[in-house]
mmCIF file of C-alpha atoms and ligand atoms in Angstrom:
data_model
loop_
_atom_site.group_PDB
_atom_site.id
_atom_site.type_symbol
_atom_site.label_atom_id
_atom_site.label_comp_id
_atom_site.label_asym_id
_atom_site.label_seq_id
_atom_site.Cartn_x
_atom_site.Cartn_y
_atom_site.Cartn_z
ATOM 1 C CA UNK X 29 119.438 136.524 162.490
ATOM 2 C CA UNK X 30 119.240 139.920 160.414
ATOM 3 C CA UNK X 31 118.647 137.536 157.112
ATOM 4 C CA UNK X 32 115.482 135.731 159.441
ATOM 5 C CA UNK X 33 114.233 138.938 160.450
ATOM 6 C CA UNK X 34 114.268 140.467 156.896
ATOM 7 C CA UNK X 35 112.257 137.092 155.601
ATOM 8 C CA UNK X 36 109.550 137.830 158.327
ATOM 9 C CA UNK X 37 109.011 141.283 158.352
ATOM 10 C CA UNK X 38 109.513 142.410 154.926
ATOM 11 C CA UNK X 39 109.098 139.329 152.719
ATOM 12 C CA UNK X 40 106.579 138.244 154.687
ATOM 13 C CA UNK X 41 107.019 135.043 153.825
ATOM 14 C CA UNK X 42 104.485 132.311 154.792
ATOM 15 C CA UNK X 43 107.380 129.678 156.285
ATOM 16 C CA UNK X 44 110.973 129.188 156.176
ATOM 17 C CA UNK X 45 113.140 126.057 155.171
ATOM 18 C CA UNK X 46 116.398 126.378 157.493
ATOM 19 C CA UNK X 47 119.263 124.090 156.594
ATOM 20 C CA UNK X 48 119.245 123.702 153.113
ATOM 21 C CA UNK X 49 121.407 123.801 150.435
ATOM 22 C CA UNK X 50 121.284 127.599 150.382
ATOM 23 C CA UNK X 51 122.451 127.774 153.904
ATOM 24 C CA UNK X 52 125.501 125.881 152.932
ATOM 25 C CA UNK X 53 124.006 123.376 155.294
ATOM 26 C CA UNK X 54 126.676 120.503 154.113
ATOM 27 C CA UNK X 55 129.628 122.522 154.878
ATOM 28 C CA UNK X 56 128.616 123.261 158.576
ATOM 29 C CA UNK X 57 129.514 120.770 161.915
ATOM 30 C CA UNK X 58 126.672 119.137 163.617
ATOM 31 C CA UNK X 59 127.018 122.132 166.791
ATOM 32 C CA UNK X 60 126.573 124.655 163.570
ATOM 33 C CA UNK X 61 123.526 123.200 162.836
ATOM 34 C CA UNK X 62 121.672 123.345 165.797
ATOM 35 C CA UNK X 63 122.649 127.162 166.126
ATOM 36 C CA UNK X 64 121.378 128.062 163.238
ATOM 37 C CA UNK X 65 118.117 126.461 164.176
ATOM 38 C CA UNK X 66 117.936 127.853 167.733
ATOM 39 C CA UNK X 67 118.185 131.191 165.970
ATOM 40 C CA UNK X 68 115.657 130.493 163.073
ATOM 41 C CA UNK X 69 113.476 129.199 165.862
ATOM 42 C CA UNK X 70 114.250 132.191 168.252
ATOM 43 C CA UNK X 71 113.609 134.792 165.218
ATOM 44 C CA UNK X 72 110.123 133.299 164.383
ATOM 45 C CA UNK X 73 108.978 132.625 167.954
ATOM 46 C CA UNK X 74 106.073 135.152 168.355
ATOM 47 C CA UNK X 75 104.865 135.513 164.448
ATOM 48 C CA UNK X 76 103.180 132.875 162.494
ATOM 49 C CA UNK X 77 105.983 131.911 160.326
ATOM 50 C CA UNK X 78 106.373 127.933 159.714
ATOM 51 C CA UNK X 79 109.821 126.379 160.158
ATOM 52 C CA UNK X 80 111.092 123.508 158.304
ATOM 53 C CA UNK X 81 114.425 122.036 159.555
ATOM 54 C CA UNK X 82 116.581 120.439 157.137
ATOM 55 C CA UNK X 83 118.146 117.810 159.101
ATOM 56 C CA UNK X 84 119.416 115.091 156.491
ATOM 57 C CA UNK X 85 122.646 114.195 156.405
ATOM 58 C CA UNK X 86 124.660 110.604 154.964
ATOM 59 C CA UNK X 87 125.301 110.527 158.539
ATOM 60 C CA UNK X 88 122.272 108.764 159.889
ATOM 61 C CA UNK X 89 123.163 109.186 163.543
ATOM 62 C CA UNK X 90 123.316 112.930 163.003
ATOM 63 C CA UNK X 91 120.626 113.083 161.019
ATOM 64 C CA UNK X 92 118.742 111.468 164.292
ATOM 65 C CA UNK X 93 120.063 113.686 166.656
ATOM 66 C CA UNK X 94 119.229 116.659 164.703
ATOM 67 C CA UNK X 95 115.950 115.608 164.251
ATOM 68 C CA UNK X 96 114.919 115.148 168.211
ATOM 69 C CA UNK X 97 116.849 118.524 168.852
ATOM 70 C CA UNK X 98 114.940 120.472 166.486
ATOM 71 C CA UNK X 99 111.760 118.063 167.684
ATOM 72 C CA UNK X 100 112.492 119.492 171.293
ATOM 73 C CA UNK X 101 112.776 123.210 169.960
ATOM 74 C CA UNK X 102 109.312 123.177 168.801
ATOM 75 C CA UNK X 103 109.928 122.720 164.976
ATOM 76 C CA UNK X 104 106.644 121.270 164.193
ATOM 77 C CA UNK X 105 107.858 119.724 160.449
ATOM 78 C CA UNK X 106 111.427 118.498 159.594
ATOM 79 C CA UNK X 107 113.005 117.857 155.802
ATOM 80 C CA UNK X 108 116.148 115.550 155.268
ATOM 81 C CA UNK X 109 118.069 115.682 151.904
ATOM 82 C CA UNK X 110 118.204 112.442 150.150
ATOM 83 C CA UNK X 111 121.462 110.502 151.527
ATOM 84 C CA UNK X 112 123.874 111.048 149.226
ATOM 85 C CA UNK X 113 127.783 110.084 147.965
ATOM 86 C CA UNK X 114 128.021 106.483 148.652
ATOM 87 C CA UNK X 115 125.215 105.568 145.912
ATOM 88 C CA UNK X 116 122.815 103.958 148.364
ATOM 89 C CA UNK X 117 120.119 101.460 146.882
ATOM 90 C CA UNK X 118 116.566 102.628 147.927
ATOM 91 C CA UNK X 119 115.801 100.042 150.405
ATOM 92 C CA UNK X 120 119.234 101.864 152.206
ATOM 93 C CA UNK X 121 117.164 105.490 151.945
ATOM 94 C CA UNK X 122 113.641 103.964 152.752
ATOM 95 C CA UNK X 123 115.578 102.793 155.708
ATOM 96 C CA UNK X 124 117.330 106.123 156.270
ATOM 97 C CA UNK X 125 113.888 108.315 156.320
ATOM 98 C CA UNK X 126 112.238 105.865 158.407
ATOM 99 C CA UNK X 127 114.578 105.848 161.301
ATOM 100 C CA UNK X 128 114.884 109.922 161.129
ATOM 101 C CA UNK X 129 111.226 109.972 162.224
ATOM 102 C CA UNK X 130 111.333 106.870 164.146
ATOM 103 C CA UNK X 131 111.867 108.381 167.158
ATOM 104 C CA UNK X 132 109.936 111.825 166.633
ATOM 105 C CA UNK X 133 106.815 112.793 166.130
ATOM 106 C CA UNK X 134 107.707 115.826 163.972
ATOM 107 C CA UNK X 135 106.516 115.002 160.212
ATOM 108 C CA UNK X 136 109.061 114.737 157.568
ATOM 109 C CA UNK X 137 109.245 116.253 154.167
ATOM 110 C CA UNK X 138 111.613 114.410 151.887
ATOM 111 C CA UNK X 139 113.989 116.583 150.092
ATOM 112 C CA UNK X 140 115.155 115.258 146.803
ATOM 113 C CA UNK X 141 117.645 117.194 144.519
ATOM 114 C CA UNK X 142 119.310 114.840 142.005
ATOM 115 C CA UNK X 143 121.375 117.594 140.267
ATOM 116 C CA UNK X 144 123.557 117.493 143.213
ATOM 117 C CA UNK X 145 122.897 114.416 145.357
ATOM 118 C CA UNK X 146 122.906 112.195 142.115
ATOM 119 C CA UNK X 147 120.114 110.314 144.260
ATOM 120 C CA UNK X 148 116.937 110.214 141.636
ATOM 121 C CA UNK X 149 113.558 108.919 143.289
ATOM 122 C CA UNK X 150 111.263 106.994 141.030
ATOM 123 C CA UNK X 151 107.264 107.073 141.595
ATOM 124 C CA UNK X 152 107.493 103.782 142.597
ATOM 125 C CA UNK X 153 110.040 104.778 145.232
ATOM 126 C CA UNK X 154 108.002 108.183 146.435
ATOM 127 C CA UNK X 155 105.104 105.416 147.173
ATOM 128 C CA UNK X 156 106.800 103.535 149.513
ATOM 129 C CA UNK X 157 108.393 106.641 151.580
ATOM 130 C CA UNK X 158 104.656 107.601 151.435
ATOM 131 C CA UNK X 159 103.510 104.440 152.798
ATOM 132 C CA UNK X 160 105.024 106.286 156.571
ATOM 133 C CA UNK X 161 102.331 108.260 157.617
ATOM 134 C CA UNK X 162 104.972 110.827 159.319
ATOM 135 C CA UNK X 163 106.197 111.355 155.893
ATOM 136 C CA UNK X 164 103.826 113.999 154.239
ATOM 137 C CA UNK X 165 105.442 114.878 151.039
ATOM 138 C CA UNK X 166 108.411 116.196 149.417
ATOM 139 C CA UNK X 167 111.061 119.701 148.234
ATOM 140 C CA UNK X 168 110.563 118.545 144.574
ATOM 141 C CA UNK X 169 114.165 120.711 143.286
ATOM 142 C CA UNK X 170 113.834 118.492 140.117
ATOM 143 C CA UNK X 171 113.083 119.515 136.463
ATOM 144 C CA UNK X 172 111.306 116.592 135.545
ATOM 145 C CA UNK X 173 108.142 117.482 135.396
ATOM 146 C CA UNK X 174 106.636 114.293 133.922
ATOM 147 C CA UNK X 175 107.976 113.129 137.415
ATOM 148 C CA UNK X 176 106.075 115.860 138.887
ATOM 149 C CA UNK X 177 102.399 115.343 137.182
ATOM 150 C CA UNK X 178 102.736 111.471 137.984
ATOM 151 C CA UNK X 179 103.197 112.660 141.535
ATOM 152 C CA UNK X 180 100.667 115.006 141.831
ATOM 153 C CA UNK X 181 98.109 113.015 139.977
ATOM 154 C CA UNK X 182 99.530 109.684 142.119
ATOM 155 C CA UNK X 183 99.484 111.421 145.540
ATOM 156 C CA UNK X 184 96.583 114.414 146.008
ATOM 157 C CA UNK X 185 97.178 115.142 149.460
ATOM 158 C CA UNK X 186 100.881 114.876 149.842
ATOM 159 C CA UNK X 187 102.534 118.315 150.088
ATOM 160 C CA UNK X 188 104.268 119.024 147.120
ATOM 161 C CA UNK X 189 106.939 122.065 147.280
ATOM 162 C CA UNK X 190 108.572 123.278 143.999
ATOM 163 C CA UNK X 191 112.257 124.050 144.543
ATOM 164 C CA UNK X 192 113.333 125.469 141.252
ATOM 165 C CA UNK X 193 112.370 129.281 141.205
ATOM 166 C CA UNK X 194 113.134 129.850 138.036
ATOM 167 C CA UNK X 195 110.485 127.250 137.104
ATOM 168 C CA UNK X 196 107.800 128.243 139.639
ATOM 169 C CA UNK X 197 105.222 128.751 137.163
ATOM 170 C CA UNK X 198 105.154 125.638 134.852
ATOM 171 C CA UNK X 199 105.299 123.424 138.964
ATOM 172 C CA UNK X 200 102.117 125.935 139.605
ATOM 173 C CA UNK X 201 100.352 124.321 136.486
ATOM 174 C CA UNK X 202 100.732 121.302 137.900
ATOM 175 C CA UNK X 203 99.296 121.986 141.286
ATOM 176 C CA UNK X 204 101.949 122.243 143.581
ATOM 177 C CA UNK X 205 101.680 123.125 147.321
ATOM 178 C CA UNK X 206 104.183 126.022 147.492
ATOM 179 C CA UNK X 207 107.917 126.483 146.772
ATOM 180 C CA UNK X 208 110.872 126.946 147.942
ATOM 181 C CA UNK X 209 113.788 128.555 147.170
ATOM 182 C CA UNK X 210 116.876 130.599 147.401
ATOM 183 C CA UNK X 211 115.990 133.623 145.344
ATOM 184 C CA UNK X 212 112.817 134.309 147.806
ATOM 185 C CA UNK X 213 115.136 135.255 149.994
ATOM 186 C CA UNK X 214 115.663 138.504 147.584
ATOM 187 C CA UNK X 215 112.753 137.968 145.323
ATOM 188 C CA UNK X 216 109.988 137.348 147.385
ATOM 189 C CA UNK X 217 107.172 140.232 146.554
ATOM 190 C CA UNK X 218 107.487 139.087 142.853
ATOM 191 C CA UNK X 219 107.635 135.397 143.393
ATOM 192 C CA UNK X 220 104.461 136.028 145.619
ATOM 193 C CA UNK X 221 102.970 138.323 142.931
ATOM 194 C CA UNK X 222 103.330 135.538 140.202
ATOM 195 C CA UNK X 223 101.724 133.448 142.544
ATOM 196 C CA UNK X 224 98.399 135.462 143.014
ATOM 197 C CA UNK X 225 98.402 136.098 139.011
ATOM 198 C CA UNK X 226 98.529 132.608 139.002
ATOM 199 C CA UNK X 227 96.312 131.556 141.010
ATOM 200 C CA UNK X 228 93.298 134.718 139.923
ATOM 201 C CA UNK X 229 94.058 132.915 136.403
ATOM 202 C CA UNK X 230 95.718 135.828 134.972
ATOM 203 C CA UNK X 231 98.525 133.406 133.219
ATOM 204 C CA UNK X 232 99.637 135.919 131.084
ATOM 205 C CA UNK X 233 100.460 138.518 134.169
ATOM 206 C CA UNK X 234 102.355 135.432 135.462
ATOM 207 C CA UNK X 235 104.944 134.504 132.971
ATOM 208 C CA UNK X 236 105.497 138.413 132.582
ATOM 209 C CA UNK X 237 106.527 138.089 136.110
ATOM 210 C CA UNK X 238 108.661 134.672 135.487
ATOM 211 C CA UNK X 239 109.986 136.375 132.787
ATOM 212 C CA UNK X 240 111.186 139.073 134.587
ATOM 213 C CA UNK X 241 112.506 136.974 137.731
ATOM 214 C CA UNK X 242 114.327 134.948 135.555
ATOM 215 C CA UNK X 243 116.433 137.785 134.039
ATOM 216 C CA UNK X 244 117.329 138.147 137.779
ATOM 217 C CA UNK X 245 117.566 134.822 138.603
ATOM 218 C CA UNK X 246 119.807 134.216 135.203
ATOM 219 C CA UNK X 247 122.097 137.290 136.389
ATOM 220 C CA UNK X 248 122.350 135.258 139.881
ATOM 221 C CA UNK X 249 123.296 132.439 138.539
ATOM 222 C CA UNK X 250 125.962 133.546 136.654
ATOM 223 C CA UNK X 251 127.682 135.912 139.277
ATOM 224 C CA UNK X 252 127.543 132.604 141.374
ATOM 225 C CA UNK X 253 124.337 132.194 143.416
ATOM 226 C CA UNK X 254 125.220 131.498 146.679
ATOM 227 C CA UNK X 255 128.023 134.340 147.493
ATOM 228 C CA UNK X 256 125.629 137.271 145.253
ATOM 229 C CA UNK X 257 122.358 136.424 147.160
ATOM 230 C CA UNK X 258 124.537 137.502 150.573
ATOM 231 C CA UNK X 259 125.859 140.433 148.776
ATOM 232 C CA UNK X 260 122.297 141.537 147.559
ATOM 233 C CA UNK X 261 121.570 141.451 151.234
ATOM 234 C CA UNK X 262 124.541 143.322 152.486
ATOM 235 C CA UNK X 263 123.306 146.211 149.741
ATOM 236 C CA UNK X 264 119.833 146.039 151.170
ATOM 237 C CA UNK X 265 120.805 146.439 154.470
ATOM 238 C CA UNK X 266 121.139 143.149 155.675
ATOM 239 C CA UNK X 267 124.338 141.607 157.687
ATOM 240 C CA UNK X 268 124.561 138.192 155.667
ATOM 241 C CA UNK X 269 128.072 137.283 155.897
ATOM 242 C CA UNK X 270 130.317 135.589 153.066
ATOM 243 C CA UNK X 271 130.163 131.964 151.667
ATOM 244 C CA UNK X 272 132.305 129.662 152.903
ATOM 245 C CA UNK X 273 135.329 127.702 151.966
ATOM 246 C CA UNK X 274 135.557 125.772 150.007
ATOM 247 C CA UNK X 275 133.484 127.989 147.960
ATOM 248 C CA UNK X 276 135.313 130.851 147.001
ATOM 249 C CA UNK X 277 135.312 134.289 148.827
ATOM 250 C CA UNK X 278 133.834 137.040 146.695
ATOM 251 C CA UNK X 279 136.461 138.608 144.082
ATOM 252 C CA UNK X 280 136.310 142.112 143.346
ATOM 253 C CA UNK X 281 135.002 141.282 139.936
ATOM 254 C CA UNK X 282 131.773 139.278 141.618
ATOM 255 C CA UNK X 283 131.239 141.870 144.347
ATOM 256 C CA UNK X 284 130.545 144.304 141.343
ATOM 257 C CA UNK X 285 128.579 142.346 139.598
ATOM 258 C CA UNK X 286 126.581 142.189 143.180
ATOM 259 C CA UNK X 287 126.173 145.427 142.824
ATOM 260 C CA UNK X 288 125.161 145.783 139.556
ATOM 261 C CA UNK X 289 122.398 143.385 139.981
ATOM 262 C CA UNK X 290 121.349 145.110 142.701
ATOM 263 C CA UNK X 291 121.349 148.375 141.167
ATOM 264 C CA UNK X 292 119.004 146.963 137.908
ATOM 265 C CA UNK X 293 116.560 144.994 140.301
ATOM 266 C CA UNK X 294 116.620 146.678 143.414
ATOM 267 C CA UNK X 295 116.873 150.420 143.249
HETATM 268 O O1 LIG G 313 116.248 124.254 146.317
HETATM 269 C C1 LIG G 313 117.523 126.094 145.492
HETATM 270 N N1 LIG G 313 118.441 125.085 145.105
HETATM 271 C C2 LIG G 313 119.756 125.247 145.236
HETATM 272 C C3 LIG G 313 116.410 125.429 146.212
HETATM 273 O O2 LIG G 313 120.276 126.276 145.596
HETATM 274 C C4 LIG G 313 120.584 124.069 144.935
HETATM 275 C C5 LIG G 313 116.913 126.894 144.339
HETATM 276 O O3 LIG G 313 116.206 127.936 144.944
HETATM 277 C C6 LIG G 313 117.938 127.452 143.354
HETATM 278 O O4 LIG G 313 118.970 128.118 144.047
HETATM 279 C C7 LIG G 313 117.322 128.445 142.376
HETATM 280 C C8 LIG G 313 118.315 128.866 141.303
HETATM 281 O O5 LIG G 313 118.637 127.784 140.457
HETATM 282 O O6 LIG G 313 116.190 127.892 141.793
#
């Protein structure tokens, strides 16, 4: 709730993406899930914050369910991560997508992160999700950014949202939509700041401010992501919990380095 709030009233961000990877979304049970997006939903209800609900999982029945609950809660645009683990051909996950919005009228943005899911789309295979009107683009996390030109080029008004922060800039050359991302959480003012540099055509402005999100983004990484982003919250103020098993709990040697990054970035 407190890590909702924060993203509303002082990041100000323009939408959140509840259920992703960042919110450990694959280690939670199905009655988890909908929690957390009764209290996303709850949180937002009353500012103009969009909600995206990430509701893909390799189970296809949950993945359903989760869809019409967070259909019924008012979530006006659902995600679901490419199916992933048993190697599924692509008429399998063209199948998959078009029986999560089968039943809904919510529209659906694909999520596709082949670093983890091993699941990599080709053009060819983004054309034929497309060919569903519900589905209305995709969470490119991908650093393939010939990919990412074919599919801007190949699809104009498909929403394209970049999921890598520490490549925001070079998916803003190619005319994404937005992004998405962990960091934003933390990060957002500069992440936003990049964006308006980018967009007023001051390039130089914003790769200083790339530059300088990556040396955060870099320190992140290597403290482990997941476990320091909650910790940077807990210094800021914000209640955001630990990770869970069976990631590791934070060591004393990782809740320092919290700290540290908190106290070069944040003070
Ligand atoms: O998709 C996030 N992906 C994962 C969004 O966490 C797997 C990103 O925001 C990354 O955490 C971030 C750092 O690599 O770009």
């Amino acid at each position: 709730r407190e890590m909702v709030r924060y993203n509303i009233d002082v990041n100000q961000l323009d939408g959140l993406y509840v259920g992703g990877s960042t919110g450990e979304n694959f280690m939670l049970g199905t009655a988890e899930k909908k929690r957390v997006f009764e209290i996303a939903m709850d949180e937002a209800k009353g500012s103009d914050i969009d909600l995206i609900a990430q509701v893909g999982s390799p189970n296809l029945h949950e993945a359903k369910e989760l869809a019409k609950f967070v259909t019924e809660l008012g979530y006006k645009t659902i995600s679901a991560v490419t199916p992933f683990y048993y190697n599924f051909n692509f008429d399998e996950i063209k199948h998959y997508y078009d029986e999560i919005v089968k039943d809904v009228d919510t529209k659906l943005v694909v999520y596709s992160i082949p670093a983890l899911t091993g699941v990599a789309l080709s053009l060819d295979n983004f054309a034929k999700l497309f060919e569903n009107e519900k589905i209305i683009g995709v969470k490119y996390t991908n650093a393939d950014f010939y990919l990412l030109e074919r599919l801007r080029e190949r699809f104009p008004d498909k929403l394209i949202l970049s999921g890598f922060d520490e490549m925001l800039l070079p998916a803003l050359a190619l005319d994404v939509d937005g992004a998405i991302g962990s960091t934003f959480n933390i990060n957002a003012k500069k992440a936003k700041a990049e964006i308006a540099a980018f967009e007023a055509g001051d390039i130089a402005k914003a790769r200083q401010l790339q530059h300088e999100s990556n040396d955060l983004i870099t320190d992140l990484l290597n403290n482990g992501i997941y476990a320091t982003l909650k910790l940077v919250f807990e210094e800021l103020g914000v209640h955001a919990g630990y990770t869970r098993e069976p990631m590791a709990k934070a060591t004393p040697e990782v809740k320092a380095g919290a700290k540290r990054i908190y106290e070069k970035y944040f003070k």
